[in-house]
PDB file of C-alpha atoms in Angstrom:
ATOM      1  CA  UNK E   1       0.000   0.000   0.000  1.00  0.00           C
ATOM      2  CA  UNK E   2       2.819   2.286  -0.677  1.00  0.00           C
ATOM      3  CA  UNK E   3       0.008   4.915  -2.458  1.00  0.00           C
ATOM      4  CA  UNK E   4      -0.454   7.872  -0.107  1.00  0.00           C
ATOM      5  CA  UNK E   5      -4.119   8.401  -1.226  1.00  0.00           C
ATOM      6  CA  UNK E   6      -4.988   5.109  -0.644  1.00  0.00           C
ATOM      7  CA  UNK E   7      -3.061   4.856   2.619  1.00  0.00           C
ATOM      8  CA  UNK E   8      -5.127   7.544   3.651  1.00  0.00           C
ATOM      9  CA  UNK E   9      -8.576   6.248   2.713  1.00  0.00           C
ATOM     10  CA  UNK E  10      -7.446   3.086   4.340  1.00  0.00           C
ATOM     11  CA  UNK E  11      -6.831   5.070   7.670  1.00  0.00           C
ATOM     12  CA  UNK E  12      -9.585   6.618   7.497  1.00  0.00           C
ATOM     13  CA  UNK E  13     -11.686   3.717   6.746  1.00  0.00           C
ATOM     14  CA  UNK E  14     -10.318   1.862  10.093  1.00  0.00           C
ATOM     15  CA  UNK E  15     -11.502   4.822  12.312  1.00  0.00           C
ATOM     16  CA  UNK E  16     -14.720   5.163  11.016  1.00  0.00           C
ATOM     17  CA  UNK E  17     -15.134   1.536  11.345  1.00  0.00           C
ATOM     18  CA  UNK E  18     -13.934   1.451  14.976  1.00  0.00           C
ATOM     19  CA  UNK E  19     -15.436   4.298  15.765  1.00  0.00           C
ATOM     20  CA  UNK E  20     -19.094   2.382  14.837  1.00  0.00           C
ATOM     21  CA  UNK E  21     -17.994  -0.529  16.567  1.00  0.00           C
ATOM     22  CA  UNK E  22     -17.125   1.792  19.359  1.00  0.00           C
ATOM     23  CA  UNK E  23     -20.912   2.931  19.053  1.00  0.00           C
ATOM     24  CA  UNK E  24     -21.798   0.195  19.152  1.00  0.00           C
ATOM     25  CA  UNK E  25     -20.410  -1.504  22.132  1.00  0.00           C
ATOM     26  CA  UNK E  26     -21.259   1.420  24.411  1.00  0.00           C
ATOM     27  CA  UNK E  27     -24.777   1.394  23.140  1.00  0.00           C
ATOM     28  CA  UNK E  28     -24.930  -2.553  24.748  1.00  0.00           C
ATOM     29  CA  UNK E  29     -23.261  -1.873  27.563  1.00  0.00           C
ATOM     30  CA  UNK E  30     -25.463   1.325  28.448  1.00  0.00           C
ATOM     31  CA  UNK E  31     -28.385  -0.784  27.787  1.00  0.00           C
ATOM     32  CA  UNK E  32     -27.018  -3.433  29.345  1.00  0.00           C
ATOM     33  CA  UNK E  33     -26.063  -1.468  32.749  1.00  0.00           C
ATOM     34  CA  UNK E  34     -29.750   0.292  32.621  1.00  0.00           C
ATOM     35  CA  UNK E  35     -31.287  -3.554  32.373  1.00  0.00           C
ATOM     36  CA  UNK E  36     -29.418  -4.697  35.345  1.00  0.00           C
ATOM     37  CA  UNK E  37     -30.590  -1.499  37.345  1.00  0.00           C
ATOM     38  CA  UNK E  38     -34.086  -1.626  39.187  1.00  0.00           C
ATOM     39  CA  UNK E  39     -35.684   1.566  38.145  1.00  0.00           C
ATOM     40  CA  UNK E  40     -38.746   2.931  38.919  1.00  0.00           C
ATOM     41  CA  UNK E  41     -41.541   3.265  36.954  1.00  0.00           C
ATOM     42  CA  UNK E  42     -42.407   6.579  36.471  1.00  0.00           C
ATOM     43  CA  UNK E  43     -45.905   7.664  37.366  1.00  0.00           C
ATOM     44  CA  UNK E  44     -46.887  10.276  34.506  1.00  0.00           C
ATOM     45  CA  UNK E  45     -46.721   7.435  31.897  1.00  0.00           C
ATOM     46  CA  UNK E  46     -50.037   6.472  30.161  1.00  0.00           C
ATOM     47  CA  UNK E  47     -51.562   3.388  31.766  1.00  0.00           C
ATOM     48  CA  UNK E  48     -50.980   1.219  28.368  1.00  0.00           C
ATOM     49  CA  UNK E  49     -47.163   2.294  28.716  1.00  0.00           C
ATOM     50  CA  UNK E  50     -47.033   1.528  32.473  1.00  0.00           C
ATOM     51  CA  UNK E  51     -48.648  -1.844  31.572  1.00  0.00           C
ATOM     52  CA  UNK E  52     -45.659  -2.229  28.584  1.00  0.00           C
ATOM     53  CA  UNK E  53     -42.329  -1.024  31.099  1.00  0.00           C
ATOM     54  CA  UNK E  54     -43.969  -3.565  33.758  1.00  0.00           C
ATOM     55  CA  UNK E  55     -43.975  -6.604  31.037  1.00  0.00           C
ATOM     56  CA  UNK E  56     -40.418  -5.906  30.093  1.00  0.00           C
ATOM     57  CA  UNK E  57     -39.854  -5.401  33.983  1.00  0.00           C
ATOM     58  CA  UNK E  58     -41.444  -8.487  34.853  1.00  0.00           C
ATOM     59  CA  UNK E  59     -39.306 -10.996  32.642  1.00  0.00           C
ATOM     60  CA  UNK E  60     -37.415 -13.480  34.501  1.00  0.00           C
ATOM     61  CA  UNK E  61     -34.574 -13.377  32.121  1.00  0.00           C
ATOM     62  CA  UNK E  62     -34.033  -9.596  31.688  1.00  0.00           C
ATOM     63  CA  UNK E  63     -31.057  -9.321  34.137  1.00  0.00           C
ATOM     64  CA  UNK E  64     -29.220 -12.553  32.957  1.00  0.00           C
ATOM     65  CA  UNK E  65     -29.616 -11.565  29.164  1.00  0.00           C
ATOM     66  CA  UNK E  66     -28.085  -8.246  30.813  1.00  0.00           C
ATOM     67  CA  UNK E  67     -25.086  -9.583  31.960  1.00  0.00           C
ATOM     68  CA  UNK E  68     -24.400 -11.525  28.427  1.00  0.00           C
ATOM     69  CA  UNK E  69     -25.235  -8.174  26.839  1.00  0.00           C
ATOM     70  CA  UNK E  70     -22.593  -6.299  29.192  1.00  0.00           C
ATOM     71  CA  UNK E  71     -20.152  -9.179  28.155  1.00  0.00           C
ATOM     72  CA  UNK E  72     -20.500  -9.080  24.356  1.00  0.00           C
ATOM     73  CA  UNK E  73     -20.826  -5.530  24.272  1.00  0.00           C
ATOM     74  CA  UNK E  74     -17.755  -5.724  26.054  1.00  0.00           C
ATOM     75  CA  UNK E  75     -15.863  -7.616  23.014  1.00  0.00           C
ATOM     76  CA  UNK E  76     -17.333  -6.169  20.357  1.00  0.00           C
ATOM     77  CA  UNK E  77     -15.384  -2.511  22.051  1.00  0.00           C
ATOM     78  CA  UNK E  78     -12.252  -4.720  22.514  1.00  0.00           C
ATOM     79  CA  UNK E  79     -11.908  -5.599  18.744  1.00  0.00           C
ATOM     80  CA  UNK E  80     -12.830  -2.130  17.852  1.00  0.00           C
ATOM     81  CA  UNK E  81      -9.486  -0.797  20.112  1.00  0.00           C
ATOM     82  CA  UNK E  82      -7.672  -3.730  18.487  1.00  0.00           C
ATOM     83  CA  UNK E  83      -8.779  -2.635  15.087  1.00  0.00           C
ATOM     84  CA  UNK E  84      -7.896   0.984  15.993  1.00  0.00           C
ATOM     85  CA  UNK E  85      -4.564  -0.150  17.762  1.00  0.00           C
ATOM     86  CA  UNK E  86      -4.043  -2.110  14.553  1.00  0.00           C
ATOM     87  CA  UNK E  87      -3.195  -5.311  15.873  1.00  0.00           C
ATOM     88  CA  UNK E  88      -3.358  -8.623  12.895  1.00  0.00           C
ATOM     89  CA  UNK E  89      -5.886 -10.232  15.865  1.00  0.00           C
ATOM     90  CA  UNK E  90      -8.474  -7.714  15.661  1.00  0.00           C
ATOM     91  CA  UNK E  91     -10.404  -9.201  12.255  1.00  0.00           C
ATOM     92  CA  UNK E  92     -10.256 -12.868  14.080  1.00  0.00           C
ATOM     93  CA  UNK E  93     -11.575 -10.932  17.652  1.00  0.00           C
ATOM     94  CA  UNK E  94     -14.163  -8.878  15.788  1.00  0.00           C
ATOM     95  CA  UNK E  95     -15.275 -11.821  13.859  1.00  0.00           C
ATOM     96  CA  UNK E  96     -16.261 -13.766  16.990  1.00  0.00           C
ATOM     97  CA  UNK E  97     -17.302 -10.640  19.270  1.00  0.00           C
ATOM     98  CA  UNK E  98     -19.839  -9.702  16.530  1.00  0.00           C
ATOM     99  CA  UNK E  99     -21.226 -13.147  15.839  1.00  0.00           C
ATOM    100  CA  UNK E 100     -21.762 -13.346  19.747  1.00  0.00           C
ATOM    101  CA  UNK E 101     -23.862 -10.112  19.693  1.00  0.00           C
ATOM    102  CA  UNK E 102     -25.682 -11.068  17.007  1.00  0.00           C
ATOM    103  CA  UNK E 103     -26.797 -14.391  18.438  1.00  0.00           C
ATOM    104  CA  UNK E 104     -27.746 -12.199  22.018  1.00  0.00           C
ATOM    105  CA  UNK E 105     -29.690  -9.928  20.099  1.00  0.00           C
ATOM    106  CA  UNK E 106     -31.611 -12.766  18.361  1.00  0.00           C
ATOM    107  CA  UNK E 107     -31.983 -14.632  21.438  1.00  0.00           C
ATOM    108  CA  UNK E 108     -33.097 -11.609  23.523  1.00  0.00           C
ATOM    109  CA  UNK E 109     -35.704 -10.581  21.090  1.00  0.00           C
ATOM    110  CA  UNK E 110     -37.031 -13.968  21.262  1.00  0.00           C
ATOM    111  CA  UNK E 111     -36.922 -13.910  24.768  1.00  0.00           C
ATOM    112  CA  UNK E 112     -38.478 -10.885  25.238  1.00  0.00           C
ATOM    113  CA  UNK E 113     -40.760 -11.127  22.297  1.00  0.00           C
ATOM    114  CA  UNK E 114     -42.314 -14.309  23.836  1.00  0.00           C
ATOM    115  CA  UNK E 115     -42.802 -12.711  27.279  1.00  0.00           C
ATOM    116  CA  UNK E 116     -44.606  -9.601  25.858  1.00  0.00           C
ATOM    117  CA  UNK E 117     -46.466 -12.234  23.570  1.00  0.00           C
ATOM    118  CA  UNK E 118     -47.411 -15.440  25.642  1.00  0.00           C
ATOM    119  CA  UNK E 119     -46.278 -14.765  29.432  1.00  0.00           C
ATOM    120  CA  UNK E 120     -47.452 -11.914  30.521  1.00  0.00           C
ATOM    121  CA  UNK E 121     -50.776 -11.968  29.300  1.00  0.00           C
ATOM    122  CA  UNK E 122     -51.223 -15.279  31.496  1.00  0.00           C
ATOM    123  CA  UNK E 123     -49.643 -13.669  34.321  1.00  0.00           C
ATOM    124  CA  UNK E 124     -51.589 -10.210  34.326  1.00  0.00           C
ATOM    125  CA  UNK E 125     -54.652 -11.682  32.706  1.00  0.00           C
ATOM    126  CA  UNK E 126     -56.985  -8.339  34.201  1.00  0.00           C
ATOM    127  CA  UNK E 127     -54.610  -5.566  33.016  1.00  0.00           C
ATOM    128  CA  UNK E 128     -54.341  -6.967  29.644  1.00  0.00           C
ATOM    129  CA  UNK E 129     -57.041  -5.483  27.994  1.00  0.00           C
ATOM    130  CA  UNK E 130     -57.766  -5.396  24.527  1.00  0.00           C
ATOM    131  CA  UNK E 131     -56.066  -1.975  24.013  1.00  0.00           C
ATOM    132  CA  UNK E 132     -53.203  -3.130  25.840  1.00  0.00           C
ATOM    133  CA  UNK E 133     -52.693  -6.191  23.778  1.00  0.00           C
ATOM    134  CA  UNK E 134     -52.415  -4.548  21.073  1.00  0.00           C
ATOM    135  CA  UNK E 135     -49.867  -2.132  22.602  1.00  0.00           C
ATOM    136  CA  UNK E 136     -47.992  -5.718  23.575  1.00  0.00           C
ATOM    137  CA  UNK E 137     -48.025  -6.772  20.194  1.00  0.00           C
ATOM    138  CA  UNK E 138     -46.906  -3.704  18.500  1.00  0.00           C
ATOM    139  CA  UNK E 139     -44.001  -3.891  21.021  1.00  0.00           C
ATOM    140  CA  UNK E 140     -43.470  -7.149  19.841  1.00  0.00           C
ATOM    141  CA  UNK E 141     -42.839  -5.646  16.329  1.00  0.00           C
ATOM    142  CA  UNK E 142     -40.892  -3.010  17.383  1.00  0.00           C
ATOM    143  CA  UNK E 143     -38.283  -5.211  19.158  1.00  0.00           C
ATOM    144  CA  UNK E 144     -38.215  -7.527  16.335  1.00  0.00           C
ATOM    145  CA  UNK E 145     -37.543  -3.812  13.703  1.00  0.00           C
ATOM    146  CA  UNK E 146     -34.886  -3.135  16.286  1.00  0.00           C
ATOM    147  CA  UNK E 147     -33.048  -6.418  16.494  1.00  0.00           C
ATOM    148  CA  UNK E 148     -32.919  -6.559  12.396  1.00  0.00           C
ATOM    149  CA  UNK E 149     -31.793  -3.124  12.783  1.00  0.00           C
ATOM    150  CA  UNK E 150     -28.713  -3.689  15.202  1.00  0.00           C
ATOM    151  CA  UNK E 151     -27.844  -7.295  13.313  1.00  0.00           C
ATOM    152  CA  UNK E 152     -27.738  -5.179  10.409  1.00  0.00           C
ATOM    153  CA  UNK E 153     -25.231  -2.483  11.941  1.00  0.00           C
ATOM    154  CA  UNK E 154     -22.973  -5.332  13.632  1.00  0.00           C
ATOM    155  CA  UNK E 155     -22.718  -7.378  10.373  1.00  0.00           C
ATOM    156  CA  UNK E 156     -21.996  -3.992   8.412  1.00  0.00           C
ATOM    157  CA  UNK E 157     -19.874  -2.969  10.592  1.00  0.00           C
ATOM    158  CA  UNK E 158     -17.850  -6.165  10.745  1.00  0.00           C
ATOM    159  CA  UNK E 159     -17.580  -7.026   6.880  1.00  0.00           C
ATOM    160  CA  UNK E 160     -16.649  -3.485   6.912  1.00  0.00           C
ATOM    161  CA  UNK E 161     -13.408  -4.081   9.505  1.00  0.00           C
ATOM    162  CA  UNK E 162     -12.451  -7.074   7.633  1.00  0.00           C
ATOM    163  CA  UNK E 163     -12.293  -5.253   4.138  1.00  0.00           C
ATOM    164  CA  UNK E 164      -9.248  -6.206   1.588  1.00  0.00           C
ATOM    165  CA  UNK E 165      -7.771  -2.775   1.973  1.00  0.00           C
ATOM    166  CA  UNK E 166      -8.153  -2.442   5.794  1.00  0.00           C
ATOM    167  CA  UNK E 167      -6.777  -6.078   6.121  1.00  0.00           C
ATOM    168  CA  UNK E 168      -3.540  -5.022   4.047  1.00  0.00           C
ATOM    169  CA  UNK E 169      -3.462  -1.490   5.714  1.00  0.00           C
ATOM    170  CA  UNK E 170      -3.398  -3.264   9.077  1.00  0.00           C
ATOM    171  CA  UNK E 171      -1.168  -6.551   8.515  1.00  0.00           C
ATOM    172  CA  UNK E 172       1.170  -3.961   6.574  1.00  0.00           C
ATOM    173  CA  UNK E 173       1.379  -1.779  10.099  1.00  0.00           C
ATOM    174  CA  UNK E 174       0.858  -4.175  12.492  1.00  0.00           C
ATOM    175  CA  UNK E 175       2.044  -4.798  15.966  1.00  0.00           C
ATOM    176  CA  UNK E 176       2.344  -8.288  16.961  1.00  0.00           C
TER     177      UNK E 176
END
């Protein structure tokens, strides 16, 4: 890579795409840190979003699937330092780090998905009303829109770290 121009785009290219990864990982672990935290619910919510914050509240696996979340949000901001620190690991690290998160998110959404969905509704059976299932169900939706979202960012984001130019920028600099 002994052109300037493309030396440049290729330097570039790496700090944009840790940067997202970056994004990324502190993203997770803010959600994460917030889903191992018992908060209040507030009390000027409407009573069909009050019913919605309890469901999510009320699954037994939110604070386990809160601690994965903390620990592959955690890799996927290692390999983005690696890739920044341009070390020949980081494609193999970010490779694994953003498979992991995207088989958390598609667990969690199914978790989550079938507690808004199937659990709930037994367990509160005189809050949900017929308003407020549909409220559960378009929440349903919306986590399922937001998991293809984030897969989509993660698996852009890695195919973009593990690019032909960025591989021979980095192996071409790299640190042990």
């Amino acid at each position: 890579m002994s052109d300037p121009k493309s030396e440049r785009r290729a330097i570039v290219a790496v700090l944009l795409t840790s940067t997202l990864l970056t994004m990324l990982a502190i993203w997770g672990l803010i959600v994460a840190s917030a889903d191992l935290s018992n908060r209040p619910i507030p009390q000027d919510l409407a009573p069909e979003q009050v019913v919605l914050l309890e469901a999510l509240g009320s699954n037994p696996l939110r604070r386990p699937f809160a601690a994965a979340n903390f620990v592959v949000s955690s890799l996927v901001l290692i390999g983005s330092f690696m890739l920044s620190w341009r070390r020949k690991l980081a494609f193999w690290w970010i490779r694994q780090a953003v498979t992991a998160k995207v088989l958390w998110v598609i667990a969690n959404t199914i978790a989550v998905a079938y507690h808004l969905r199937v659990v709930y509704p037994k367990m509160q059976p005189e809050i949900v009303s017929g308003d407020t299932a549909v409220v559960l169900g378009a929440a349903s939706l919306s986590l399922v829109a937001l998991a293809i979202l984030s897969i989509a960012l993660h698996l852009g984001a890695a195919g973009r770290a593990t690019r032909p130019d960025i591989k021979a920028f980095v192996e071409g600099t790299a640190r042990a």
